[in-house]
Amino acid sequence: MFENILVPVDLSEKSLGALRKAVEIARVEKATITLLHVIETIQGVDFGELEGFYRELEGKAERVMTEWCRASETESIRVDRLVLYGRRSPEILQVAEERGCDLVVVTSHRVDAEHPGGGLGTISHQIGLLAGCSVLMLR
């Protein structure tokens, strides 16, 4: 059912949970996983002005994602790692489309029933509404 799974991560422990769930699914489905981290660039500021800062963030992302993938790859599951710069939601959606992903696994938070509009602008909500494939949201 699923062949290409995209897991966008923010490098938090919660995101590691999304990778673990994707690995469970990939093990059964014999799917490939793309682990994606998007470094949000500051709009209106030339990339070169903050390039050193951005490159430090990229290095950290590469280290964390490599560590997370070690256990997954020993289970004969292919995990590609990708770090991009830009706006998170559009980049995630573009990668999902370009790579032909049929599942995106994201983490989210519980929406407060008394203030339901408070969580509607989150990245996970945007991905859930706009992705052209299935989306699994984890709490």
Coordinates of C-alpha atoms in Angstrom, one line a residue:
M1 CA 0.0 0.0 0.0
F2 CA 2.8 2.5 0.9
E3 CA 6.1 2.6 -1.0
N4 CA 7.5 6.1 -0.3
I5 CA 7.1 7.6 3.2
L6 CA 8.0 11.1 4.0
V7 CA 8.8 12.1 7.6
P8 CA 9.4 15.8 8.1
V9 CA 11.2 16.4 11.4
D10 CA 12.1 19.4 13.6
L11 CA 14.8 17.3 15.4
S12 CA 12.7 17.0 18.6
E13 CA 12.1 13.8 20.5
K14 CA 8.5 14.0 19.3
S15 CA 9.8 13.9 15.7
L16 CA 11.8 10.8 16.5
G17 CA 8.5 9.2 17.4
A18 CA 7.3 9.9 13.9
L19 CA 10.4 8.3 12.4
R20 CA 9.8 5.2 14.6
K21 CA 6.2 4.9 13.5
A22 CA 7.3 5.3 9.8
V23 CA 9.9 2.5 10.4
E24 CA 7.1 0.2 11.7
I25 CA 5.1 0.9 8.6
A26 CA 8.0 0.6 6.3
R27 CA 9.0 -2.8 7.8
V28 CA 5.6 -4.2 6.9
E29 CA 5.2 -2.4 3.6
K30 CA 8.8 -2.7 2.5
A31 CA 8.7 1.0 1.9
T32 CA 11.5 3.6 1.6
I33 CA 11.6 6.5 4.0
T34 CA 12.7 10.1 3.3
L35 CA 13.6 11.9 6.5
L36 CA 13.3 15.7 5.8
H37 CA 14.4 18.7 7.8
V38 CA 13.7 22.1 6.5
I39 CA 15.7 25.0 7.9
E40 CA 13.4 28.0 7.9
T41 CA 15.1 31.0 6.2
I42 CA 14.3 34.5 7.3
Q43 CA 12.2 36.2 4.6
G44 CA 13.7 39.5 3.4
V45 CA 17.2 38.7 4.6
D46 CA 19.8 37.7 2.0
F47 CA 21.0 34.1 2.5
G48 CA 24.6 35.2 2.5
E49 CA 24.2 37.4 5.5
L50 CA 23.3 34.4 7.7
E51 CA 25.0 31.6 5.7
G52 CA 27.3 30.7 8.6
F53 CA 24.3 30.4 11.0
Y54 CA 22.4 28.4 8.4
R55 CA 25.3 26.0 7.8
E56 CA 25.6 25.4 11.6
L57 CA 22.0 24.4 11.7
E58 CA 22.5 22.2 8.7
G59 CA 25.4 20.4 10.3
K60 CA 23.4 19.8 13.5
A61 CA 20.5 18.5 11.4
E62 CA 22.8 16.1 9.5
R63 CA 24.3 14.8 12.7
V64 CA 21.0 14.2 14.4
M65 CA 19.3 12.6 11.4
T66 CA 22.3 10.3 10.8
E67 CA 22.2 9.1 14.4
W68 CA 18.4 8.5 14.2
C69 CA 18.8 6.6 10.9
R70 CA 21.4 4.1 12.1
A71 CA 18.9 1.9 13.9
S72 CA 16.4 2.0 11.1
E73 CA 19.0 1.2 8.4
T74 CA 20.1 -1.9 10.3
E75 CA 16.6 -3.3 9.9
S76 CA 17.1 -3.3 6.1
I77 CA 14.9 -0.2 5.7
R78 CA 16.3 2.4 3.3
V79 CA 16.2 5.9 4.8
D80 CA 17.2 8.9 2.7
R81 CA 18.1 12.1 4.6
L82 CA 17.4 15.5 3.1
V83 CA 18.1 19.0 4.5
L84 CA 16.6 21.9 2.7
Y85 CA 16.3 25.7 3.2
G86 CA 13.1 27.6 2.8
R87 CA 9.6 27.8 4.2
R88 CA 8.7 24.5 5.9
S89 CA 5.2 23.7 4.6
P90 CA 5.8 24.5 0.9
E91 CA 9.1 22.6 1.0
I92 CA 7.5 19.5 2.6
L93 CA 4.7 19.5 0.2
Q94 CA 7.0 19.9 -2.8
V95 CA 9.3 17.0 -1.6
A96 CA 6.2 14.8 -1.1
E97 CA 5.1 15.5 -4.7
E98 CA 8.5 15.3 -6.4
R99 CA 9.4 12.0 -4.7
G100 CA 6.0 10.4 -5.3
C101 CA 5.4 9.9 -1.6
D102 CA 2.2 8.1 -0.8
L103 CA 2.3 8.7 3.0
V104 CA 3.5 11.6 5.1
V105 CA 4.0 11.0 8.8
V106 CA 4.0 14.1 11.0
T107 CA 3.6 14.9 14.6
S108 CA 1.0 17.3 15.8
H109 CA -0.5 18.5 19.1
R110 CA -4.0 18.2 20.4
V111 CA -6.3 21.0 19.5
D112 CA -8.0 22.6 22.4
A113 CA -11.8 22.0 22.1
E114 CA -12.6 25.4 23.7
H115 CA -10.3 27.2 21.2
P116 CA -10.2 25.0 18.1
G117 CA -8.9 27.7 15.8
G118 CA -5.7 27.9 17.8
G119 CA -4.0 24.9 16.1
L120 CA -5.3 25.4 12.6
G121 CA -2.3 27.3 11.2
T122 CA 0.3 24.7 12.3
I123 CA 2.5 23.0 9.8
S124 CA 1.0 19.6 10.5
H125 CA -2.5 21.0 9.8
Q126 CA -1.3 22.6 6.5
I127 CA 0.3 19.3 5.5
G128 CA -2.9 17.4 6.4
L129 CA -5.0 19.7 4.3
L130 CA -2.7 20.3 1.3
A131 CA -0.8 17.0 0.8
G132 CA -1.7 15.1 -2.3
C133 CA -1.3 11.8 -0.4
S134 CA -2.3 10.2 2.8
V135 CA -1.1 11.9 6.0
L136 CA -0.7 10.2 9.4
M137 CA -0.7 12.7 12.3
L138 CA 0.7 11.5 15.6
R139 CA 0.2 13.1 19.0

